[in-house]
Coordinates of C-alpha atoms in Angstrom, one line a residue:
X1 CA -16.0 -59.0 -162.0
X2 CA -17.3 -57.6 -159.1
X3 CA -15.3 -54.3 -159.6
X4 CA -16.7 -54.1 -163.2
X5 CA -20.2 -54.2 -162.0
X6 CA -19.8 -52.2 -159.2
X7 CA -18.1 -49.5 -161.8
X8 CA -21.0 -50.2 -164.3
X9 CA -23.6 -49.8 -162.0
X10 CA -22.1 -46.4 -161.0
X11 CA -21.7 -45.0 -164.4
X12 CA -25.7 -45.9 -164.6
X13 CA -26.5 -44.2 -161.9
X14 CA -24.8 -40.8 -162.5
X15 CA -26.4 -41.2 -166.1
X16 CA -30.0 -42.0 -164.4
X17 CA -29.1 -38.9 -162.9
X18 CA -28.3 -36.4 -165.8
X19 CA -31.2 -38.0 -167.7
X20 CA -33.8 -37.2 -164.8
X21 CA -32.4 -33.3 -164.8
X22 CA -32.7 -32.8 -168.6
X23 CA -36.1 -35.1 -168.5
X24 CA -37.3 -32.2 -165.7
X25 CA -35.9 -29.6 -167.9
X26 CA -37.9 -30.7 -170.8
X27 CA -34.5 -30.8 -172.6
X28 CA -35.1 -33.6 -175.8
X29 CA -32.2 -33.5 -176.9
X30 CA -30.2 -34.3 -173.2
X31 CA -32.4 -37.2 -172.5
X32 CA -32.4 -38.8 -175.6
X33 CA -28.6 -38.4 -175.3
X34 CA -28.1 -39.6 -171.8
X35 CA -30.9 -42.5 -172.8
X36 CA -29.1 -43.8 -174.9
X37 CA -25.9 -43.4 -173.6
X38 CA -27.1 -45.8 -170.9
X39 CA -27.9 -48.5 -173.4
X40 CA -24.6 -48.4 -175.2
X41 CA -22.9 -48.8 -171.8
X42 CA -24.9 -51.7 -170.9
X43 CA -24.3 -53.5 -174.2
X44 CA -20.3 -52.3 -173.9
X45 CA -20.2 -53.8 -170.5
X46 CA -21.9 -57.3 -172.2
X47 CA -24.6 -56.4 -169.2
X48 CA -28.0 -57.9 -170.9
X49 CA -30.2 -58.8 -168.3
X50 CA -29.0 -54.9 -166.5
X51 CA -29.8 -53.6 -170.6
X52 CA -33.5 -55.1 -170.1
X53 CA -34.0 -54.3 -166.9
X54 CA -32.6 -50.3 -168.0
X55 CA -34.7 -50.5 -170.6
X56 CA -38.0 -51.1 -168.7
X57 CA -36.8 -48.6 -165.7
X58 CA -36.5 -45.6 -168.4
X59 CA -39.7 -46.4 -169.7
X60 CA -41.5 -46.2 -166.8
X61 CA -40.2 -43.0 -165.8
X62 CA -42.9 -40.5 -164.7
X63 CA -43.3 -37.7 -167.6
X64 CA -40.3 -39.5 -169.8
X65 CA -40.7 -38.0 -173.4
X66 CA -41.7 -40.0 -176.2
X67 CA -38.4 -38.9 -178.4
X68 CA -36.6 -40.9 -176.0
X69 CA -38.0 -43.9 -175.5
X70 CA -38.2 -43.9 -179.7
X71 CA -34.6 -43.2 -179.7
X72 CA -34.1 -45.9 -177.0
X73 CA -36.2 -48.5 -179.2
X74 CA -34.3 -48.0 -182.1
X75 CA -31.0 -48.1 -180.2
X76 CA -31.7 -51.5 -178.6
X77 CA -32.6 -52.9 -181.9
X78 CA -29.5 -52.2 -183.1
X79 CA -27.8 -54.9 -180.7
X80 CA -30.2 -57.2 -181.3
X81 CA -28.3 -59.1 -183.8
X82 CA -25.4 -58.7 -181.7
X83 CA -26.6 -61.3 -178.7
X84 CA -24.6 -63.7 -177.6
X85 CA -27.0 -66.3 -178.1
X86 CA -30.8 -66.9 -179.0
X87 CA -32.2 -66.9 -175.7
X88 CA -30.5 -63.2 -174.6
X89 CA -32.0 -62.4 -178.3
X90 CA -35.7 -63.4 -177.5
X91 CA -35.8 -61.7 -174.3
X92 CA -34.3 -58.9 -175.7
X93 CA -36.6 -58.6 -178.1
X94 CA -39.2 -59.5 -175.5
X95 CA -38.4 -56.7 -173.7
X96 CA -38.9 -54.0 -176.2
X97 CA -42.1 -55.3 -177.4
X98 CA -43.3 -55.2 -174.1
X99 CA -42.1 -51.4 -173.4
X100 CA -43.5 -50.3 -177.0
X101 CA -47.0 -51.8 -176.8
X102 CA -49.6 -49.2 -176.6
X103 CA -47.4 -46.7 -178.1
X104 CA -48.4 -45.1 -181.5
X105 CA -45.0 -43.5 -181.7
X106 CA -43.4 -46.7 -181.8
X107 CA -45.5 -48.9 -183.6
X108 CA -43.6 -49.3 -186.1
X109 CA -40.9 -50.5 -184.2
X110 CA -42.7 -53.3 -182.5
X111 CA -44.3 -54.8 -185.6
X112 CA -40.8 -55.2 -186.8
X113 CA -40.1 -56.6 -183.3
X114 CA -42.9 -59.6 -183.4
X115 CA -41.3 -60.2 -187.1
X116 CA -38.2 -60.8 -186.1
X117 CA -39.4 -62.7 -182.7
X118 CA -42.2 -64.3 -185.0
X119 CA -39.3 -65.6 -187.4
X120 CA -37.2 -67.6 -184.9
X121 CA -40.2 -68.8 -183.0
X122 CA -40.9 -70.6 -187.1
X123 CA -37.2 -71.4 -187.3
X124 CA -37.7 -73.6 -184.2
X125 CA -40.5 -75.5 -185.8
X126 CA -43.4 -73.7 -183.7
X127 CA -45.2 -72.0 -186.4
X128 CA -48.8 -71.8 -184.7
X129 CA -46.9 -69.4 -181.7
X130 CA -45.1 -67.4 -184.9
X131 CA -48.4 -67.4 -186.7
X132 CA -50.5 -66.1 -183.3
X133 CA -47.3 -63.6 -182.8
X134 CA -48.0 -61.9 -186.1
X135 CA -51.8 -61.6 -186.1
X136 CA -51.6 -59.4 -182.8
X137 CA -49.9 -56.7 -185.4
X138 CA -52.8 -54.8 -187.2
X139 CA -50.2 -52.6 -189.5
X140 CA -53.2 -51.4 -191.9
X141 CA -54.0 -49.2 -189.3
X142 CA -50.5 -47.9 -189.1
X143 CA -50.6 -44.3 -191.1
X144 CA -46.2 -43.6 -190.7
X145 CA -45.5 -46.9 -192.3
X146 CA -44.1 -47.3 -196.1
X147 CA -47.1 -49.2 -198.3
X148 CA -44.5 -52.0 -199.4
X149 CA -43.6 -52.4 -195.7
X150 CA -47.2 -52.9 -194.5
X151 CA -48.2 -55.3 -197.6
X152 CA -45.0 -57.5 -197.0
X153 CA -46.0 -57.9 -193.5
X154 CA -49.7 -59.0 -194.3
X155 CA -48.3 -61.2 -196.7
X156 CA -46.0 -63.1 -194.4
X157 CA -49.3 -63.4 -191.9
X158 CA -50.9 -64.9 -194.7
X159 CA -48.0 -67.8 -195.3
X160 CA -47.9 -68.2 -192.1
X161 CA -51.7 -68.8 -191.7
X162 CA -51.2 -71.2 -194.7
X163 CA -48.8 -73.0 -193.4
X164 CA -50.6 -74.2 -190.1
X165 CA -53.6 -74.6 -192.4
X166 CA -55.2 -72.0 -191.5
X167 CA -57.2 -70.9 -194.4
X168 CA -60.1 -69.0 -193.1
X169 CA -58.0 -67.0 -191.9
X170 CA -55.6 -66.5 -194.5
X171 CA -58.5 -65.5 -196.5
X172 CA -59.8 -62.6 -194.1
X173 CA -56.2 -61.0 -194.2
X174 CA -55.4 -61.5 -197.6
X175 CA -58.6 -59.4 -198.5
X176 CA -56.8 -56.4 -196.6
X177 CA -54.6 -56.1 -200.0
X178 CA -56.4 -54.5 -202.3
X179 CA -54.9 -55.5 -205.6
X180 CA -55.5 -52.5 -207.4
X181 CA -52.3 -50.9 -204.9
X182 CA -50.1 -53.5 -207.0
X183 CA -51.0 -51.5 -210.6
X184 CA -50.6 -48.3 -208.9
X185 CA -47.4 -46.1 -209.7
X186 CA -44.6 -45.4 -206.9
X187 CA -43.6 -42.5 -208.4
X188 CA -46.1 -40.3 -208.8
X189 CA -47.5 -41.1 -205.3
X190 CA -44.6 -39.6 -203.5
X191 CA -47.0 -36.0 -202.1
X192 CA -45.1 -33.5 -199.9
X193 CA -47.2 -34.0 -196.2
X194 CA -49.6 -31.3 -195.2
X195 CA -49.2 -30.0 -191.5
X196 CA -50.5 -32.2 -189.1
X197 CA -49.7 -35.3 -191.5
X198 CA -47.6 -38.6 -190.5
X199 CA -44.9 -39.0 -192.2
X200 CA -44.4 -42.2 -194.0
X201 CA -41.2 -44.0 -193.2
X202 CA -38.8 -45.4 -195.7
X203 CA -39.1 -49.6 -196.1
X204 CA -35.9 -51.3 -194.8
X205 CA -33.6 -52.6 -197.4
X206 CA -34.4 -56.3 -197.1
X207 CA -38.2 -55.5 -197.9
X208 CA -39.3 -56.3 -201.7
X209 CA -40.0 -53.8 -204.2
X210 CA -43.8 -53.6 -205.6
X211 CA -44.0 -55.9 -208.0
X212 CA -41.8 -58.5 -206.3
X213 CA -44.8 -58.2 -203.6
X214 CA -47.6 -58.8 -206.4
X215 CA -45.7 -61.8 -207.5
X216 CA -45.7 -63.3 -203.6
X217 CA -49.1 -62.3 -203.2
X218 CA -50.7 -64.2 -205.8
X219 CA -48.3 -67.3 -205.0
X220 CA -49.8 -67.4 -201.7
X221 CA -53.2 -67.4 -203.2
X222 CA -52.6 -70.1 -205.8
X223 CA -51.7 -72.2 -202.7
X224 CA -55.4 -70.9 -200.6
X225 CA -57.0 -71.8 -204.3
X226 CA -55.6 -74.8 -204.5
X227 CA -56.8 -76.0 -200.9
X228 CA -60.7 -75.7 -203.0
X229 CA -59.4 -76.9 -206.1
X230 CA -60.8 -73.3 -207.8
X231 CA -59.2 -73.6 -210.9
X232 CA -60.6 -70.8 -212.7
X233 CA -59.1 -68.7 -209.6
X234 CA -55.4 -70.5 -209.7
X235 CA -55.9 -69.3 -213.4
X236 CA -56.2 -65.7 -212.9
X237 CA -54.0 -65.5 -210.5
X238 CA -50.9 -67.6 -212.7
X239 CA -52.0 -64.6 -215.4
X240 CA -51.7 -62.0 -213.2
X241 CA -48.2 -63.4 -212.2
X242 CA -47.7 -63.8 -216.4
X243 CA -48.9 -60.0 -216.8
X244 CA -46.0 -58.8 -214.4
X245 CA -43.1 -57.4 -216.8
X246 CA -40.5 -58.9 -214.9
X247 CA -41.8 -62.1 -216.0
X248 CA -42.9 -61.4 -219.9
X249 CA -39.6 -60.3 -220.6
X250 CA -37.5 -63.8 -219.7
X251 CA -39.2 -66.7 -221.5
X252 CA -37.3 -69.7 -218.8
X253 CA -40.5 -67.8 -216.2
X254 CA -43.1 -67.2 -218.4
X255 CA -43.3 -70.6 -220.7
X256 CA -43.6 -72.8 -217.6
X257 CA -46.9 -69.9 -216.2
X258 CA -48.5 -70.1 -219.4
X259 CA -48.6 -73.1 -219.3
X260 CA -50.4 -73.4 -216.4
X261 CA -52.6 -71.4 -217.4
X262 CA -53.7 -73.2 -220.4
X263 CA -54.1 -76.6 -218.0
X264 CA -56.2 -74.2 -215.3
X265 CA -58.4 -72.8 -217.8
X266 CA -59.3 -76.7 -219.4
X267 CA -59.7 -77.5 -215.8
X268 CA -62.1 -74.5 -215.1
X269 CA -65.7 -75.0 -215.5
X270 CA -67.8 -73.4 -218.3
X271 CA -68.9 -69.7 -217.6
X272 CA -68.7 -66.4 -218.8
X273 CA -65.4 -65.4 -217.2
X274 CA -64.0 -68.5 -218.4
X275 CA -64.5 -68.1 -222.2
X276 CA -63.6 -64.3 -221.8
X277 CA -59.8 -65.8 -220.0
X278 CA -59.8 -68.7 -223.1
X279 CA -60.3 -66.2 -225.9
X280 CA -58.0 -63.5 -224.3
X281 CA -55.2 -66.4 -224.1
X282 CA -55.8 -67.9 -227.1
X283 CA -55.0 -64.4 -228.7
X284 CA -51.5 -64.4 -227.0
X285 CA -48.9 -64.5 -229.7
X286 CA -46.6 -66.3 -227.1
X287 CA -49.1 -69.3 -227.1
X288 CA -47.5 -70.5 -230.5
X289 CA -44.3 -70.5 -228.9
X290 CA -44.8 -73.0 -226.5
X291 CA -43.7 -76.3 -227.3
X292 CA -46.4 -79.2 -228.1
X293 CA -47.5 -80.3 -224.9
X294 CA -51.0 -82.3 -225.6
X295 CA -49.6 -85.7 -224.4
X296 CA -48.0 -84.4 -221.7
X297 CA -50.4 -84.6 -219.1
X298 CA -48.9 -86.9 -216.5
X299 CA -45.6 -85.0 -217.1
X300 CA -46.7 -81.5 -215.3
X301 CA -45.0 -81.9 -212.6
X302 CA -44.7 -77.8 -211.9
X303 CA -48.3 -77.5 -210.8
X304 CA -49.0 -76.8 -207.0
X305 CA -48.9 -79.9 -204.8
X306 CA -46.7 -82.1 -207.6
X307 CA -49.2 -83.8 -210.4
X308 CA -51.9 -82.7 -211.5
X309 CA -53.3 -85.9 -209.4
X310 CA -56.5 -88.2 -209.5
X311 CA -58.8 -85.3 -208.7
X312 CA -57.3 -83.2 -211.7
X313 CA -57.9 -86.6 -214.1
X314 CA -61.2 -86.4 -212.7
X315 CA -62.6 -83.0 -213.3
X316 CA -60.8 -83.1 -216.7
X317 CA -63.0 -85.9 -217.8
X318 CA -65.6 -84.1 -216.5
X319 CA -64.5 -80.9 -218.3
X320 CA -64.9 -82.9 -221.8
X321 CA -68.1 -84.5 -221.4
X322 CA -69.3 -80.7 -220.7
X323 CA -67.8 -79.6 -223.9
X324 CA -69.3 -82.2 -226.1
X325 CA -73.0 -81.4 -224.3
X326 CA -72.3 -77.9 -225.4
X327 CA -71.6 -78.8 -229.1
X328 CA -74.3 -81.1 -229.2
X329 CA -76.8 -78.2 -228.1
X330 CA -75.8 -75.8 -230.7
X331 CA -76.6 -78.5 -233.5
X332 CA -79.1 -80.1 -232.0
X333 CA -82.7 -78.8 -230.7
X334 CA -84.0 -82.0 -230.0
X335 CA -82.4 -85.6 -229.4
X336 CA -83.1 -88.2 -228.0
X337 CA -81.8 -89.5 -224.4
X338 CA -80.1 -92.5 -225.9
X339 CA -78.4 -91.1 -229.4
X340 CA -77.0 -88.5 -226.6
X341 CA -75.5 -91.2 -224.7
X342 CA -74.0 -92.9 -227.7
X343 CA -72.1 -89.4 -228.7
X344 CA -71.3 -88.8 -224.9
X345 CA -69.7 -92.7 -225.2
X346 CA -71.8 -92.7 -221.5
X347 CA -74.4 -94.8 -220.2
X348 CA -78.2 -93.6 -220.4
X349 CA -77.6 -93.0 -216.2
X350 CA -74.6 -91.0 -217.0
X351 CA -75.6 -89.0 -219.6
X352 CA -78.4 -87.7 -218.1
X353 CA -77.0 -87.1 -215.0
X354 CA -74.3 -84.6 -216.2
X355 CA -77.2 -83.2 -218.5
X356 CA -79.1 -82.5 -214.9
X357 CA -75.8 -80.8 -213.2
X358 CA -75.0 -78.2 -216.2
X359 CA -78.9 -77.2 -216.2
X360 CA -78.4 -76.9 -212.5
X361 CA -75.2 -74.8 -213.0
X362 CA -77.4 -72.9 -215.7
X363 CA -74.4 -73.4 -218.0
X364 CA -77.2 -74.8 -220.0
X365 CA -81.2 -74.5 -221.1
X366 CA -82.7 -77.7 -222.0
X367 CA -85.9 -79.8 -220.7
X368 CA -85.8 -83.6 -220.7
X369 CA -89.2 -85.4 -221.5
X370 CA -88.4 -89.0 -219.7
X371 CA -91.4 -90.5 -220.6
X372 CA -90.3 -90.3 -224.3
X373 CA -86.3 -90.1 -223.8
X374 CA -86.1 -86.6 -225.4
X375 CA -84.0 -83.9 -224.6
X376 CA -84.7 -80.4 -225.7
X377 CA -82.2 -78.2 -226.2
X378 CA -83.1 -73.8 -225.9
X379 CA -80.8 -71.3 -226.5
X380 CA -80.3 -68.5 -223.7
X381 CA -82.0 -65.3 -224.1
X382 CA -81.1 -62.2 -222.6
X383 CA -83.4 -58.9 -221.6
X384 CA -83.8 -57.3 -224.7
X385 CA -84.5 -60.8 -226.5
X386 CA -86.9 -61.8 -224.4
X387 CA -88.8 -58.2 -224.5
X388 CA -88.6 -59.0 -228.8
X389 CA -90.2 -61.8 -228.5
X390 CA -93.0 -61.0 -226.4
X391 CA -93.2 -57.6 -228.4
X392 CA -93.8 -59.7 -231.6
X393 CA -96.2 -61.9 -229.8
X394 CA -98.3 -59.1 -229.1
X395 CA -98.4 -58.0 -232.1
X396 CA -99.2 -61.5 -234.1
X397 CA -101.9 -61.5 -231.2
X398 CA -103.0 -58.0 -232.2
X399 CA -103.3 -58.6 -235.9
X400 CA -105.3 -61.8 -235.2
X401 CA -108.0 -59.5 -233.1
X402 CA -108.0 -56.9 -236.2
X403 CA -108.6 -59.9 -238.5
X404 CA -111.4 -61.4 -236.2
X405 CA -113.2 -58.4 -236.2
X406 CA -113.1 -57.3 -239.5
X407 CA -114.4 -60.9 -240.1
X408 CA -117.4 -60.4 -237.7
X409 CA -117.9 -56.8 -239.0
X410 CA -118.2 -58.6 -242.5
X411 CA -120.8 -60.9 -241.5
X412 CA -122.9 -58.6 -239.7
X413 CA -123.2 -56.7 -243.0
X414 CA -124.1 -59.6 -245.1
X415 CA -126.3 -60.1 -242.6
X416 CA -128.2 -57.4 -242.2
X417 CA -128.4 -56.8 -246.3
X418 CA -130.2 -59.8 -246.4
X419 CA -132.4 -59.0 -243.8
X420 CA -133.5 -55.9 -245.9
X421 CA -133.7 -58.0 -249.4

């Protein structure tokens, strides 16, 4: 053994050598060769602890050149799989994080670094260290890295962040997708680089394609949603996941989504962008294909977090006794407090409490006279029906001042005629 290190550490040290001359030289492609040539020795020789220490040594060379550090980087990686066991593996990958920190020209390489150490850190159960790991990694700033590369890494900060239940958090970085880069189309992005330009790296293998991205995206914010019980958000985000094509063309995935969709949107409260998502679903021809599934509330067992659950039983009561407030106001002006209460099948407290909260909400105009247990009911006006009315106001108003003084006109005539007579 002793020979073999002895012979090892000689072989380094005539190497060190040639890769100082070429270094001085200025020669790239002699000290990226005799770089790495010391690094395949070291993992030949099954020397790990000399590989890190090479590593660092090389690195800190004065004047080294950044094509050989890069080269030395991506060499290293190479054996990383290769470890004899997990702890040579962390401080392997330890190691080259630490010598490509601070390095533009290996950025790349060291957010796929804190991945990798960032995965086994959540394999051994610590997933606040893997979480913290990944958040030091800022790849939106990185200009050489492939889009799908950069969005599957925010995406896995995200999870993470979800996962210790984090979601503050979760929400700031998940706002660094734009969504609009999911609808965008790969190929005709592909532009030759002007001078001066980074060029964009290919995305590994094991990194999904573009749409398998969208699809994990808005999973991981059904699950922040959900956290807030937002329904009408958990909605649009199952449709987007329904919209993807992948998904509309095999009806095992997309019966179960739509689905959900139907139960998120009755769960959703009353506004605008909820009626626009119920009339654009209730136009989907695939809605007749569903089977019957009106009594099969306690049976969704698909939905995020199990059951739809006490607090889903809840706000669908609550979801009914809004709609039947709503149809009472569009055939109704006036009614009284207690008739409401009978329709409502609620007590005079009850009824007039949710009354209060949907005028609150302003999903609703109506004015309740107490005194006399009546309940007014107005229909909402917008700008231009509001400037109508008061534009016909004005004008009844007008007319009436015409008429008055035509009328006093009148009688100051008769007046004066019979002064003269």
């Amino acid at each position: 053994m002793e020979g073999d290190s002895t012979n090892l550490d000689a072989a380094i040290e005539s190497l060190l050598n040639v890769e100082k001359q070429m270094r001085l030289a200025g020669d790239v492609a002699g000290t990226r060769k005799a770089v790495i040539d010391i690094v395949e020795l070291c993992y030949k020789a099954g020397a790990w602890k000399t590989l890190n220490d090479q590593i660092v040594l090389l690195s800190k060379r004065r004047g080294q050149l950044k094509q050989a550090i890069t080269a030395m980087v991506q060499k290293a990686m190479e054996y990383i799989d290769l470890t004899p066991d997990m702890d040579t593996r962390i401080e392997l990958i330890k190691t080259l994080s630490s010598v490509s920190a601070g390095k533009i020209y290996v950025e790349i390489e060291r957010a796929r670094l804190i991945k990798r150490l960032a995965k086994i850190k959540e394999e051994q159960g610590k997933i606040d260290e893997a979480a913290d790991l990944m958040q030091e990694v800022a790849v939106e700033t990185f200009g050489s890295m492939a889009k799908t590369e950069k969005i599957a890494f925010i995406l896995e900060q995200v999870r993470l962040c979800l996962d210790r239940q984090d979601f503050v958090r979760a929400q700031i970085l998940s706002r660094k997708i734009s969504t609009r880069v999911f609808d965008a189309d790969p190929s005709k992005e592909k532009k030759k680089p002007k001078e001066g330009d980074n060029i964009v790296q290919d995305a590994p293998a094991e990194i999904p394609s573009l749409l398998e991205l969208k699809r994990i995206y808005y999973e991981l914010m059904i699950r922040y949603y959900s956290h807030n019980n937002d329904y009408l958000e958990i909605c649009r985000c199952y449709k987007a996941i329904y919209d993807i094509p992948a998904i509309k063309e095999d009806p095992a995935k997309w019966i179960p989504i739509l689905r959900k969709i139907c139960w998120y949107l009755v769960l959703a409260p009353h506004d605008p962008m909820q009626s626009s998502l119920l009339n654009a679903t209730l136009e989907d021809k695939n809605l007749s294909e569903i089977p019957n599934f009106r009594e099969e509330y306690d049976n969704e067992k698909n939905l995020v977090g199990g059951a739809l659950g006490a607090k889903a039983a809840e706000d669908l009561k609550l979801r009914i006794i809004e709609h039947n407030i709503l149809v009472v106001s569009k055939y109704y002006s006036r009614i009284t407090l207690k008739r409401l209460a009978d329709l409502l099948c609620l007590s005079l407290q009850e009824a007039e409490k949710h009354l209060s909260d949907m005028v609150n909400s302003k999903s609703l105009i109506a004015k309740i006279d107490r005194p006399m247990g009546v309940v007014s009911f107005r229909t909402a006006q917008d700008s231009n029906g509001v400037l109508n009315s008061w534009a016909t106001s004005l004008e009844k108003l007008l007319d009436l001042v015409e008429k008055s003084c035509h009328q006093i006109h009148k009688e100051t005539m008769i007046h004066k005629a019979v002064l003269r007579a």
